[in-house]
mmCIF file of C-alpha atoms in Angstrom:
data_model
loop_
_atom_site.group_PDB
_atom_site.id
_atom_site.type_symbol
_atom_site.label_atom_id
_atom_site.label_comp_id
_atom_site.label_asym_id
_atom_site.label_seq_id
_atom_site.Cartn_x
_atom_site.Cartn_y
_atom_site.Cartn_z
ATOM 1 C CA UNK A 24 0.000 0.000 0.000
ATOM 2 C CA UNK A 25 0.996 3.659 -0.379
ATOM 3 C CA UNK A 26 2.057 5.806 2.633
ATOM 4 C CA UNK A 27 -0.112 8.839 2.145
ATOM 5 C CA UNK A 28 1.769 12.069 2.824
ATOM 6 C CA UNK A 29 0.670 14.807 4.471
ATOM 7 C CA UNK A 30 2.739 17.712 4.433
ATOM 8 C CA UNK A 31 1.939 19.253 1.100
ATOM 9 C CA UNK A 32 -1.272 19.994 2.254
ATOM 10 C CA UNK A 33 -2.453 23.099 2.706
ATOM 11 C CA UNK A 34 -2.949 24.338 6.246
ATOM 12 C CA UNK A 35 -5.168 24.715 8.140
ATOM 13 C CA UNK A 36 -4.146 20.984 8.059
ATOM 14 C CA UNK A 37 -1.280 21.116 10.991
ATOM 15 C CA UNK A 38 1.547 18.575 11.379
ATOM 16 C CA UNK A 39 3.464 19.392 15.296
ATOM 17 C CA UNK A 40 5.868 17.095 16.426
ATOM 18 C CA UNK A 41 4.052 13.646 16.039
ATOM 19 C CA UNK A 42 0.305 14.882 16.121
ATOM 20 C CA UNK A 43 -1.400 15.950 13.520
ATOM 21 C CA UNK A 44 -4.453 18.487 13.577
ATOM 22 C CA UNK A 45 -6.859 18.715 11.026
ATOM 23 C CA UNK A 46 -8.944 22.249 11.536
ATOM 24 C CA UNK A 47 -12.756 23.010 10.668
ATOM 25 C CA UNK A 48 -13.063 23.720 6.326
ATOM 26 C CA UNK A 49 -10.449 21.466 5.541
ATOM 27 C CA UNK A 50 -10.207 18.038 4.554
ATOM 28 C CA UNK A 51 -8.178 14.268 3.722
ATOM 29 C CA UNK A 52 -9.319 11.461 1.267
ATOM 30 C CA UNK A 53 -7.388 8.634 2.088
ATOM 31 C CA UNK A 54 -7.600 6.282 -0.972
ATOM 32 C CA UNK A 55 -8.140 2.685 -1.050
ATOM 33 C CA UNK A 56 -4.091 1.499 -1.417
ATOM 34 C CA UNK A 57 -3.095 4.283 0.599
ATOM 35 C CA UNK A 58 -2.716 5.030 4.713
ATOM 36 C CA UNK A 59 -2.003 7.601 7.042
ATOM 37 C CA UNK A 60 -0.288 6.322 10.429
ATOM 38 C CA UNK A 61 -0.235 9.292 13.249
ATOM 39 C CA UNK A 62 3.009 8.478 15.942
ATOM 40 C CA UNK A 63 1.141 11.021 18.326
ATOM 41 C CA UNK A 64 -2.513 12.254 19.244
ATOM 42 C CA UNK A 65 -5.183 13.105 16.040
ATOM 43 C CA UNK A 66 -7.497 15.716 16.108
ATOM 44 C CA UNK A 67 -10.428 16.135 13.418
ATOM 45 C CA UNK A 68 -12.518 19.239 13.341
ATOM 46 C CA UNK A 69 -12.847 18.769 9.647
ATOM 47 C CA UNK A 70 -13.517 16.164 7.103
ATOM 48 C CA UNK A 71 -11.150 12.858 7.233
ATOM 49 C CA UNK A 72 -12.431 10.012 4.538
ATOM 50 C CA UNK A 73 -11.228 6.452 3.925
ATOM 51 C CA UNK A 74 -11.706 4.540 0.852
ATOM 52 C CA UNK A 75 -11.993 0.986 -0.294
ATOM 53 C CA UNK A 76 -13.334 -1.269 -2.741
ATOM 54 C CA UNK A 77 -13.328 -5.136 -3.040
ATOM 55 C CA UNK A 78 -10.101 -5.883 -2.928
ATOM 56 C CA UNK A 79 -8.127 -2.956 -1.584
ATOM 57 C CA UNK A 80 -8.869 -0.922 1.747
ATOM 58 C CA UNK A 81 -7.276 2.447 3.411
ATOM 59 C CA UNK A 82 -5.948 2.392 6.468
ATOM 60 C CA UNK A 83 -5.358 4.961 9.137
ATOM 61 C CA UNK A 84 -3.471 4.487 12.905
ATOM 62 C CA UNK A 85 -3.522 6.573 15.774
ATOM 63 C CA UNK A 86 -0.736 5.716 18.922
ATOM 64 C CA UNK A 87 -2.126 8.501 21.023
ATOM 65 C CA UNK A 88 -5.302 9.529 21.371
ATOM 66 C CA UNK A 89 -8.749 9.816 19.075
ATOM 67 C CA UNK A 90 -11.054 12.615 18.430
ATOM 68 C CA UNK A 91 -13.424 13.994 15.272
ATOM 69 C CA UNK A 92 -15.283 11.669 13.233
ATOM 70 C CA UNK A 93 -14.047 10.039 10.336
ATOM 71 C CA UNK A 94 -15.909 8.321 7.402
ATOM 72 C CA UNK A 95 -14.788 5.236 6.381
ATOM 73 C CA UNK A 96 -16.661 4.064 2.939
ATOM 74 C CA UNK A 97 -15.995 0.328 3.375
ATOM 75 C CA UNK A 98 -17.030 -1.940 0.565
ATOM 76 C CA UNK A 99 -19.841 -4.708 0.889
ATOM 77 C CA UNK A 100 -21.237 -7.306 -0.549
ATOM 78 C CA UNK A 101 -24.305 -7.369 -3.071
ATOM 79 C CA UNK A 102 -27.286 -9.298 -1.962
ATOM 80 C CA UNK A 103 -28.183 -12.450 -3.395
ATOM 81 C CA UNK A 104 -28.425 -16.102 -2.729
ATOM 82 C CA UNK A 105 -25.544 -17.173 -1.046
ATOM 83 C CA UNK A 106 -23.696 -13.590 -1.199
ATOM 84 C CA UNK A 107 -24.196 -10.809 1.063
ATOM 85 C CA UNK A 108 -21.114 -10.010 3.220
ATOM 86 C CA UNK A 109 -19.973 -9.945 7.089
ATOM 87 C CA UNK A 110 -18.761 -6.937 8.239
ATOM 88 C CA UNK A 111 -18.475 -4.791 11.693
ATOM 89 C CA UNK A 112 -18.207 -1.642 11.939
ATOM 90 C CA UNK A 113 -14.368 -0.190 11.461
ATOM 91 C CA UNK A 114 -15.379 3.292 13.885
ATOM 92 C CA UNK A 115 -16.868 3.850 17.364
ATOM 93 C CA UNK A 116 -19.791 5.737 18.366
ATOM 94 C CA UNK A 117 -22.098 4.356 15.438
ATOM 95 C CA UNK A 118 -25.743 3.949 15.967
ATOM 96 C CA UNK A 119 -27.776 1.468 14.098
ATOM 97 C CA UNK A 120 -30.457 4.198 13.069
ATOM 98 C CA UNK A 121 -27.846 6.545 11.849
ATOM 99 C CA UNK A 122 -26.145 4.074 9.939
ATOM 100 C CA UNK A 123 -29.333 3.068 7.573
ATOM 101 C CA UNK A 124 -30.544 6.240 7.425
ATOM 102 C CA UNK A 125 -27.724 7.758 6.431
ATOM 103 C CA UNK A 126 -28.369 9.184 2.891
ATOM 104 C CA UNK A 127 -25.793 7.386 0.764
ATOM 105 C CA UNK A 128 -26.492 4.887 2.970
ATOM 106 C CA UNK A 129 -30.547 4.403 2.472
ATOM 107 C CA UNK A 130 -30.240 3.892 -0.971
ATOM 108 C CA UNK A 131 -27.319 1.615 -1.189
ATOM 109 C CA UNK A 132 -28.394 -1.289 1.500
ATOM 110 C CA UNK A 133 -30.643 -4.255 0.335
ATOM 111 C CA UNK A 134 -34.127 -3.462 1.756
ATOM 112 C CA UNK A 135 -36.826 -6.153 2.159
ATOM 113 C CA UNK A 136 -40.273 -4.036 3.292
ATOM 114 C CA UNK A 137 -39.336 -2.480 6.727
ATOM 115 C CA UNK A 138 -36.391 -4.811 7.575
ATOM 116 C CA UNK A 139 -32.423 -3.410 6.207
ATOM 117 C CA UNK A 140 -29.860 -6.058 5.496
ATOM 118 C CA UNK A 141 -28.033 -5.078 8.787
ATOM 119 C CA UNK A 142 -28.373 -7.976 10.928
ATOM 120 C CA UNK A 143 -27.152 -9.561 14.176
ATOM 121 C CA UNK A 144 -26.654 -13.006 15.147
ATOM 122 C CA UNK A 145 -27.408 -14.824 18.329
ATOM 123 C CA UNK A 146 -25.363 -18.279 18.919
ATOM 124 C CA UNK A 147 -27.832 -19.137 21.533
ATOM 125 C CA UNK A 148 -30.831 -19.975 19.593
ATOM 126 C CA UNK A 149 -28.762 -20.019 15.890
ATOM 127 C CA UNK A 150 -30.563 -17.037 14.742
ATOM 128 C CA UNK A 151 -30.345 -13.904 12.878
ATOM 129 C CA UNK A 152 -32.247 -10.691 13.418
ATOM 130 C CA UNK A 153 -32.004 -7.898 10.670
ATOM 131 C CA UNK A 154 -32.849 -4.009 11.004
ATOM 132 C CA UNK A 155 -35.405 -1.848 10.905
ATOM 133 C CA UNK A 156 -35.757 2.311 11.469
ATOM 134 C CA UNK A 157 -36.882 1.152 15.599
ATOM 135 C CA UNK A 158 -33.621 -0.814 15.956
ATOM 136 C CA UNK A 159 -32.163 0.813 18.949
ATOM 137 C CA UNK A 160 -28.705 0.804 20.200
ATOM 138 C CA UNK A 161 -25.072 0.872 17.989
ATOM 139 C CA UNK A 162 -22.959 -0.866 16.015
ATOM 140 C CA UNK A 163 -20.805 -2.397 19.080
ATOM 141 C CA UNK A 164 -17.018 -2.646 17.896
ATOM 142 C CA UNK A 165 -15.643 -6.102 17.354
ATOM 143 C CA UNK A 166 -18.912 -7.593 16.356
ATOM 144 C CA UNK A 167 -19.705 -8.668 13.353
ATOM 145 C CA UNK A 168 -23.061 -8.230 10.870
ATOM 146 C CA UNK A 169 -24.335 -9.567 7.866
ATOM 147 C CA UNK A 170 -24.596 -6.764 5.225
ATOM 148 C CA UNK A 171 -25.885 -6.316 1.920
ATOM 149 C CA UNK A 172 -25.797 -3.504 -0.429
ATOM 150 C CA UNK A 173 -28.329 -3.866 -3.508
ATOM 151 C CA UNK A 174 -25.526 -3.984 -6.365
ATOM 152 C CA UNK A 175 -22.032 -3.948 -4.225
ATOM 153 C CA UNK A 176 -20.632 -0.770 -3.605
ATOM 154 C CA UNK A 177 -19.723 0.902 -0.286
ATOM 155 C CA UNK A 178 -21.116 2.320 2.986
ATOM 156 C CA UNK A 179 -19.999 4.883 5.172
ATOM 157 C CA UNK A 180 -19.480 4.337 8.744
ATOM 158 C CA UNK A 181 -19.003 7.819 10.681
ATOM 159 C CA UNK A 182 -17.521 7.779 13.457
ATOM 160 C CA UNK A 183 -14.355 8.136 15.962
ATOM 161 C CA UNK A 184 -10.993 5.883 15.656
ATOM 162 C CA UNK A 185 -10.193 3.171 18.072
ATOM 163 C CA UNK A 186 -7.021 3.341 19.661
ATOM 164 C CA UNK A 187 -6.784 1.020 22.515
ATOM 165 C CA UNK A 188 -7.896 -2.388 23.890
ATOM 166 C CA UNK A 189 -10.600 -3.524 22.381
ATOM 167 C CA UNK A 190 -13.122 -6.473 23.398
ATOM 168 C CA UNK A 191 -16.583 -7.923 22.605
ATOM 169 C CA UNK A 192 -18.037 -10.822 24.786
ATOM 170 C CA UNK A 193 -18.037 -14.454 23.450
ATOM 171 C CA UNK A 194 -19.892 -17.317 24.507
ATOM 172 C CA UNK A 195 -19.581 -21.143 23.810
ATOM 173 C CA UNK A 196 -23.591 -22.057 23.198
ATOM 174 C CA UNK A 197 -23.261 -25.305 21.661
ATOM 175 C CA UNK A 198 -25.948 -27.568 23.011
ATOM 176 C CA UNK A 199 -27.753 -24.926 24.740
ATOM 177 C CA UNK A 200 -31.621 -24.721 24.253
ATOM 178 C CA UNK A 201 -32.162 -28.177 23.172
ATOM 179 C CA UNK A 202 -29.506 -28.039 20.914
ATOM 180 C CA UNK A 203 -29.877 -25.329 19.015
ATOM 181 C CA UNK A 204 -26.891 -23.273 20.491
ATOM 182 C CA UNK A 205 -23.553 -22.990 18.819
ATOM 183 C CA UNK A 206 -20.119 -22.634 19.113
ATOM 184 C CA UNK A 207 -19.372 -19.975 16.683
ATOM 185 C CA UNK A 208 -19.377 -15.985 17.871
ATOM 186 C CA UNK A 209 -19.657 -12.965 14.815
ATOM 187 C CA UNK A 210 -16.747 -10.634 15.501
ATOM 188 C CA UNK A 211 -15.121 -8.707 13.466
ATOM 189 C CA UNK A 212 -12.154 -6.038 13.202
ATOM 190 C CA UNK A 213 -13.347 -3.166 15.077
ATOM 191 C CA UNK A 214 -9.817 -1.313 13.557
ATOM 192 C CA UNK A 215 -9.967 0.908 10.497
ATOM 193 C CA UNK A 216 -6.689 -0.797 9.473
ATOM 194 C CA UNK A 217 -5.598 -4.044 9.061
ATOM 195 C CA UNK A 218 -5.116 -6.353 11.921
ATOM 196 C CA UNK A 219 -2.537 -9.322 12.108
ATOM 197 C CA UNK A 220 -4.225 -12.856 12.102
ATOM 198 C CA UNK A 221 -1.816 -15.697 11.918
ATOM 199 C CA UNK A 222 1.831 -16.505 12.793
ATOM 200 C CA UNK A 223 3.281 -15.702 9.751
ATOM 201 C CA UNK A 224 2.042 -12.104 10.126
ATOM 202 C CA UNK A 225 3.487 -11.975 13.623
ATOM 203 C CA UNK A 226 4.934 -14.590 15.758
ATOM 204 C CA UNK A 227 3.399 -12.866 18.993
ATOM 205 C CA UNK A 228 1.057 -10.192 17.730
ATOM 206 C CA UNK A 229 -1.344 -11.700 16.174
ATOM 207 C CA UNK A 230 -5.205 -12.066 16.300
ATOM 208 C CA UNK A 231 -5.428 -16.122 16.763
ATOM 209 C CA UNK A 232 -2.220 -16.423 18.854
ATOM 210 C CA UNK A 233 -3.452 -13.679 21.415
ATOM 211 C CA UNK A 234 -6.571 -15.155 21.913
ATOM 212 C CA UNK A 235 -6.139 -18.776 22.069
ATOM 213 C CA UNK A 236 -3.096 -18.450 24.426
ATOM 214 C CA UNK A 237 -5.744 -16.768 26.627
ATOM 215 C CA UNK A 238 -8.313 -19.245 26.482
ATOM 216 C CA UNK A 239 -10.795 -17.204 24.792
ATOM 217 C CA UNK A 240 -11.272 -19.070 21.565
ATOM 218 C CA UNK A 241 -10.807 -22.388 20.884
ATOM 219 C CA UNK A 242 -7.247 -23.464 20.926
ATOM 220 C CA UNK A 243 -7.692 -27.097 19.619
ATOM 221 C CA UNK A 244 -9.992 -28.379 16.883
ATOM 222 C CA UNK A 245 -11.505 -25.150 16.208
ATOM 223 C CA UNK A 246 -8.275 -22.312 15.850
ATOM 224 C CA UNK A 247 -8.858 -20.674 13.309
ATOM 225 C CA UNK A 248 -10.750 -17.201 11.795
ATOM 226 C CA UNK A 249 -13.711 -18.729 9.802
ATOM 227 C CA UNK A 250 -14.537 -16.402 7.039
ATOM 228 C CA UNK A 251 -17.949 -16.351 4.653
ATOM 229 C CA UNK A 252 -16.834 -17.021 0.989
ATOM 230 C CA UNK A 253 -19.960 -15.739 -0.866
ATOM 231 C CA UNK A 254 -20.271 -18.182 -3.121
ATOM 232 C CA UNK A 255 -22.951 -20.493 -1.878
ATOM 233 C CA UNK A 256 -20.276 -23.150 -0.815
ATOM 234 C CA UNK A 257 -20.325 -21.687 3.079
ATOM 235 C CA UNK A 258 -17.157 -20.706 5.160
ATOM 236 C CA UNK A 259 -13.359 -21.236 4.852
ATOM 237 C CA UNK A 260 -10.853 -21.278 7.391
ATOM 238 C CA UNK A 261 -7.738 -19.340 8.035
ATOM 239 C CA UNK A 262 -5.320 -20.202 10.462
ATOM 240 C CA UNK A 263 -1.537 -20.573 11.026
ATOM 241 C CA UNK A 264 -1.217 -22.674 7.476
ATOM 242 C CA UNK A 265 -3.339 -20.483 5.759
ATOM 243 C CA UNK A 266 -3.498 -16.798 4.468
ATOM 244 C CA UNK A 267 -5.018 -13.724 3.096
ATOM 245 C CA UNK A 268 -2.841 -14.918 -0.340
ATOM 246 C CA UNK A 269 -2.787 -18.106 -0.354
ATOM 247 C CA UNK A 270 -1.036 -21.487 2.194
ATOM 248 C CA UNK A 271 1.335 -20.384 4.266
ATOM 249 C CA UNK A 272 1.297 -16.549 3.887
ATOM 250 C CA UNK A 273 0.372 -13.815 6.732
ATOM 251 C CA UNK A 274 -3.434 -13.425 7.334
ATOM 252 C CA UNK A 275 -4.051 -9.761 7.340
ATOM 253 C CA UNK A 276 -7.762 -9.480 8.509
ATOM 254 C CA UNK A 277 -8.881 -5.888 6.791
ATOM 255 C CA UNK A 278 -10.782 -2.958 8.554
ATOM 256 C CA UNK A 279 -14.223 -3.721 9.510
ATOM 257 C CA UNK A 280 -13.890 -7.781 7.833
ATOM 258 C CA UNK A 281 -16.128 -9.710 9.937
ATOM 259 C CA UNK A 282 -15.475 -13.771 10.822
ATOM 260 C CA UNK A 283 -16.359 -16.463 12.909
ATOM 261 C CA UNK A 284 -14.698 -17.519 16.099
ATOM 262 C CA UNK A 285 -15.302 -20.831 17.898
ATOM 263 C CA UNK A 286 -15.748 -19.602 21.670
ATOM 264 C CA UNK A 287 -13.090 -21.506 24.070
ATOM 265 C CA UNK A 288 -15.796 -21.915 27.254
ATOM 266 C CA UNK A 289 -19.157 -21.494 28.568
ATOM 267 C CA UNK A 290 -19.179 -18.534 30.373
ATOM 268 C CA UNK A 291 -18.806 -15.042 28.811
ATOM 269 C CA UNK A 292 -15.497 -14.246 27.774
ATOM 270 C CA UNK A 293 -13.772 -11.061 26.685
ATOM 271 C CA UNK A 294 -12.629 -11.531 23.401
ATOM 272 C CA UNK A 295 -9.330 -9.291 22.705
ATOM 273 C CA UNK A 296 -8.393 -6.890 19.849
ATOM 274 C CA UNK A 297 -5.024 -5.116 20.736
ATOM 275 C CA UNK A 298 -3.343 -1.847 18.947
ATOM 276 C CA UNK A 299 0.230 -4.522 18.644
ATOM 277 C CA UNK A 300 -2.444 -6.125 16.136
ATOM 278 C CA UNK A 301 -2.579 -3.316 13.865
ATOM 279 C CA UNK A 302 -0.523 -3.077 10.612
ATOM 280 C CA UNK A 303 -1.345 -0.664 7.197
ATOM 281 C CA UNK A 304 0.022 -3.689 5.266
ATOM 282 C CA UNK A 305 -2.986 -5.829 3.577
ATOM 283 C CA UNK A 306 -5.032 -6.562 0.509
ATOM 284 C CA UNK A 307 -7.634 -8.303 -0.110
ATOM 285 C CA UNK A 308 -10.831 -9.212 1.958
ATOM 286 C CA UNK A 309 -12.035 -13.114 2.841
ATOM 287 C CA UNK A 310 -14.480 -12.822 0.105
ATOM 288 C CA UNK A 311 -12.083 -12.656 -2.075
ATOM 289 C CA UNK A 312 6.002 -12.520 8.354
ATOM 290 C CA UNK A 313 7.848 -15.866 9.505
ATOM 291 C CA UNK A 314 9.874 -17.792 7.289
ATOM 292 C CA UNK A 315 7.817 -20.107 5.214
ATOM 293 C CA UNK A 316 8.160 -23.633 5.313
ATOM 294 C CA UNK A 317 8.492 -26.228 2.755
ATOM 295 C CA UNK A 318 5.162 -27.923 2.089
ATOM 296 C CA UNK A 319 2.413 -30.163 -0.419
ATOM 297 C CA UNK A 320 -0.898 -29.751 -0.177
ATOM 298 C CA UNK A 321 -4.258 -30.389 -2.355
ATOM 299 C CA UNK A 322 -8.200 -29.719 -2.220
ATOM 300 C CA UNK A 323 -10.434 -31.942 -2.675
ATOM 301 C CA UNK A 324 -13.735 -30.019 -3.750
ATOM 302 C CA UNK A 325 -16.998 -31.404 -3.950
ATOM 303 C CA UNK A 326 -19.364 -30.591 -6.881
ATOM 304 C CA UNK A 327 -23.175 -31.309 -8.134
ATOM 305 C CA UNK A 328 -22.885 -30.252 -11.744
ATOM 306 C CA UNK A 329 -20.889 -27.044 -11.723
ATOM 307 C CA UNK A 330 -21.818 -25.684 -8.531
ATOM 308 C CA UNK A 331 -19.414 -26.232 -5.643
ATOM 309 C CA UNK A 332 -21.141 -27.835 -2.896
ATOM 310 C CA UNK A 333 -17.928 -28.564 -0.055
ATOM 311 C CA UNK A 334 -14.428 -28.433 0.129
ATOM 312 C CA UNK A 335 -11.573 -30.150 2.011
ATOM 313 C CA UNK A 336 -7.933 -29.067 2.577
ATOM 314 C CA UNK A 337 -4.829 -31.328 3.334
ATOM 315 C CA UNK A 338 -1.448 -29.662 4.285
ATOM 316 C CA UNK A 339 2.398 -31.691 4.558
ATOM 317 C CA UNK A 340 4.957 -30.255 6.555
ATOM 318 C CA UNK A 341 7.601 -30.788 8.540
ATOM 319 C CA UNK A 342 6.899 -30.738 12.109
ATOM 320 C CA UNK A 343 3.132 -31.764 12.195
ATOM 321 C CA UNK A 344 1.770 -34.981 13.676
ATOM 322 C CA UNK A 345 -1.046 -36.813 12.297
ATOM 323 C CA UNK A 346 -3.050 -36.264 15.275
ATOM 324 C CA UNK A 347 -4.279 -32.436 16.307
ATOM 325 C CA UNK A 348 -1.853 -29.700 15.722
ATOM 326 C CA UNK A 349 -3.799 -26.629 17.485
ATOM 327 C CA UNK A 350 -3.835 -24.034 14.344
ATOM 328 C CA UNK A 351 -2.992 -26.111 11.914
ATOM 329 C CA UNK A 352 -5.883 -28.392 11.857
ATOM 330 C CA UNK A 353 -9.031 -26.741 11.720
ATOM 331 C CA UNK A 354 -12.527 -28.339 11.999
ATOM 332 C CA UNK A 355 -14.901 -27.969 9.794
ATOM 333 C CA UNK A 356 -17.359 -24.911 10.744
ATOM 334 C CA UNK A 357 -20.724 -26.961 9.399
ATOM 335 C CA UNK A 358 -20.181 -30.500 10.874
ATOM 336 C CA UNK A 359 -22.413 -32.039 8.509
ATOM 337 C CA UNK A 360 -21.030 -30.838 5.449
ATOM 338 C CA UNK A 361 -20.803 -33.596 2.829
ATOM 339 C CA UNK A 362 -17.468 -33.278 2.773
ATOM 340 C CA UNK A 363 -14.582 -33.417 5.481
ATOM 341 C CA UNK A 364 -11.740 -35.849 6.550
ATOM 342 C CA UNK A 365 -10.620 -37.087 10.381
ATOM 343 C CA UNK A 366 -7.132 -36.445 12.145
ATOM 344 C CA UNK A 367 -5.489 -40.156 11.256
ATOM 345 C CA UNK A 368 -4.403 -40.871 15.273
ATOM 346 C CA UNK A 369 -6.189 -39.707 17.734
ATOM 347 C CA UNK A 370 -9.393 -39.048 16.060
ATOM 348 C CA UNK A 371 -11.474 -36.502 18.100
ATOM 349 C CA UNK A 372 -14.850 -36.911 16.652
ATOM 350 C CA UNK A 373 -14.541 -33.747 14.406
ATOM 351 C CA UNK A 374 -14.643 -33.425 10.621
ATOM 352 C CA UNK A 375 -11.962 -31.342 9.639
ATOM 353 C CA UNK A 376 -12.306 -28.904 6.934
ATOM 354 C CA UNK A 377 -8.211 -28.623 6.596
ATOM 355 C CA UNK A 378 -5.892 -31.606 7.472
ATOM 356 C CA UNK A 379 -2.487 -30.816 8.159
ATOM 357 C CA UNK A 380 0.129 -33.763 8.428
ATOM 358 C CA UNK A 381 3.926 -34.151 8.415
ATOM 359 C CA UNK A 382 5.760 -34.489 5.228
ATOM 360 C CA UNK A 383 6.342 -38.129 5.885
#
């Protein structure tokens, strides 16, 4: 991405020392492969926009502190069978009502009669509740949403940045209410920059390390960030063996990108998003660091006529086992897809959507 720079702005745009001040008249587009990282404290009385598209996203960090509302125009999904999109929101402060009313914003989300394709997800009862003008309350940072526009295109979220901790309570439901619970928590990046997922995009620092070393998410079977593909064939997972690029390349989890998270426990846990997380480096979205290893792998992809029904990942390198390796084996996020394989030794009782083995 490009570094946007600042000083040949005209003032009253002020750069002192490591802060930078933007006064009331004036204004910064950020566009989609560029960023703007601020050592010190940022200050918006004026106009500060982010761009994006589907495949490229702006990025802007603040070390110090926060204030002014930015707009971040972040790119979702059409609707359509087996599209939409998950997303969170990538700013604080951002009520639901403000959101679809805005007035790029009314016109751009899929509508269906009174309800908006903004909805929320409940693990307890497996559920999803969209919009409407009543909805109360805003859209909570680190959670995620399913989102539609009518034709794909973007929406702007107005709001302030995030600069510190951030968290968003997860729950392990599976079984609960006759059943009908689940595992799987909607979170997403509540950054408007990239965020570091996997070991390869930093070997402490990272979204999946921080989190299962805490016992927040689920550091066995189920470690790894499960992402919608939008293509009717359901979710894919990335984890230490696989990337935003491809196998064995950094996951960089882009602003606002929302994912699924397998819960660790029972009780209500604080899920963690840290500022060490953040990076301007990324690309692409999931609809779309350390040394890497040598490696095989292959799919195996399941099809009824030309439409792609389940997939299947197997992964050789040196190191694995051919029982669970926590990160590298991920299970599959529907357990009765038609499609899966079982850890060789050891078998847990999960199908695994990727299989990773030693080169042996």
């Amino acid at each position: 991405m490009k570094k946007l720079f600042i000083l040949f702005l005209l003032l009253p745009i002020l750069v002192s020392g490591q802060d930078l001040t933007i006064k009331s008249g004036s204004s910064i587009t950020i566009g989609k492969t560029s960023y703007i990282t601020v050592p010190g404290n940022f200050s918006n009385s004026g106009t500060v926009t982010l761009n994006s598209d589907s495949d490229e996203f702006s990025s802007i960090i603040v070390s110090g502190t926060a204030t002014g509302n930015i707009i971040y125009n972040r790119y979702v999904n059409q609707v359509g069978a087996g599209e939409w999109d998950l997303i969170g929101s990538p700013v604080s402060g951002l009520t639901i009502n403000s959101f679809i009313t805005e007035t790029s914003n009314a016109s751009s989300i899929a509508r269906n009669g009174s309800l908006y394709a903004v909805g929320s997800y409940d693990n307890i009862s497996d559920t999803w509740t969209n919009a409407t003008i009543a909805t109360t309350g805003s859209l909570n940072l680190g959670q995620g949403y399913q989102m539609a526009t009518t034709s794909g295109g973007t929406l702007a979220f107005t709001g302030t940045v995030a600069t510190g901790n951030q968290t968003i309570t997860i729950q392990n439901n599976d079984a609960a209410n006759l059943g009908t619970g689940r595992r799987w928590n909607l979170v997403a990046n509540p950054f408007p920059s990239y965020i570091k997922g996997n070991i390869a995009a930093d070997a402490t620092h990272n979204f999946l390390k921080v989190n299962a070393d805490a016992g927040i998410i689920n550091g066995g079977d189920y470690l790894a960030a499960y992402g919608w593909k939008a293509d009717g064939s359901g979710y894919v997972a990335y984890n230490y063996i696989t990337g935003s690029t491809g196998d064995s390349t950094p996951l960089l989890i882009a602003p606002g990108q929302g994912f699924f998270v397998a819960a660790n426990s029972t009780s209500p846990q604080a899920l963690i998003f840290t500022p060490q997380m953040r990076t301007t480096a990324g690309g692409d979205d999931f609809i779309n660091g350390a040394p890497i290893l040598l490696y095989y792998n292959f799919d195996l992809k399941l099809f009824h006529g030309n439409s792609e029904k389940a997939e299947t990942k197997y992964f050789f390198q040196e190191g694995l086992t051919l029982g669970l390796d926590p990160g590298y084996d991920a299970g599959a996020f529907d357990q009765l897809t038609p499609l899966s394989s079982r850890l060789p030794e050891a078998d847990t009782g999960v199908n695994f959507q990727i299989n990773a083995m030693s080169l042996e």
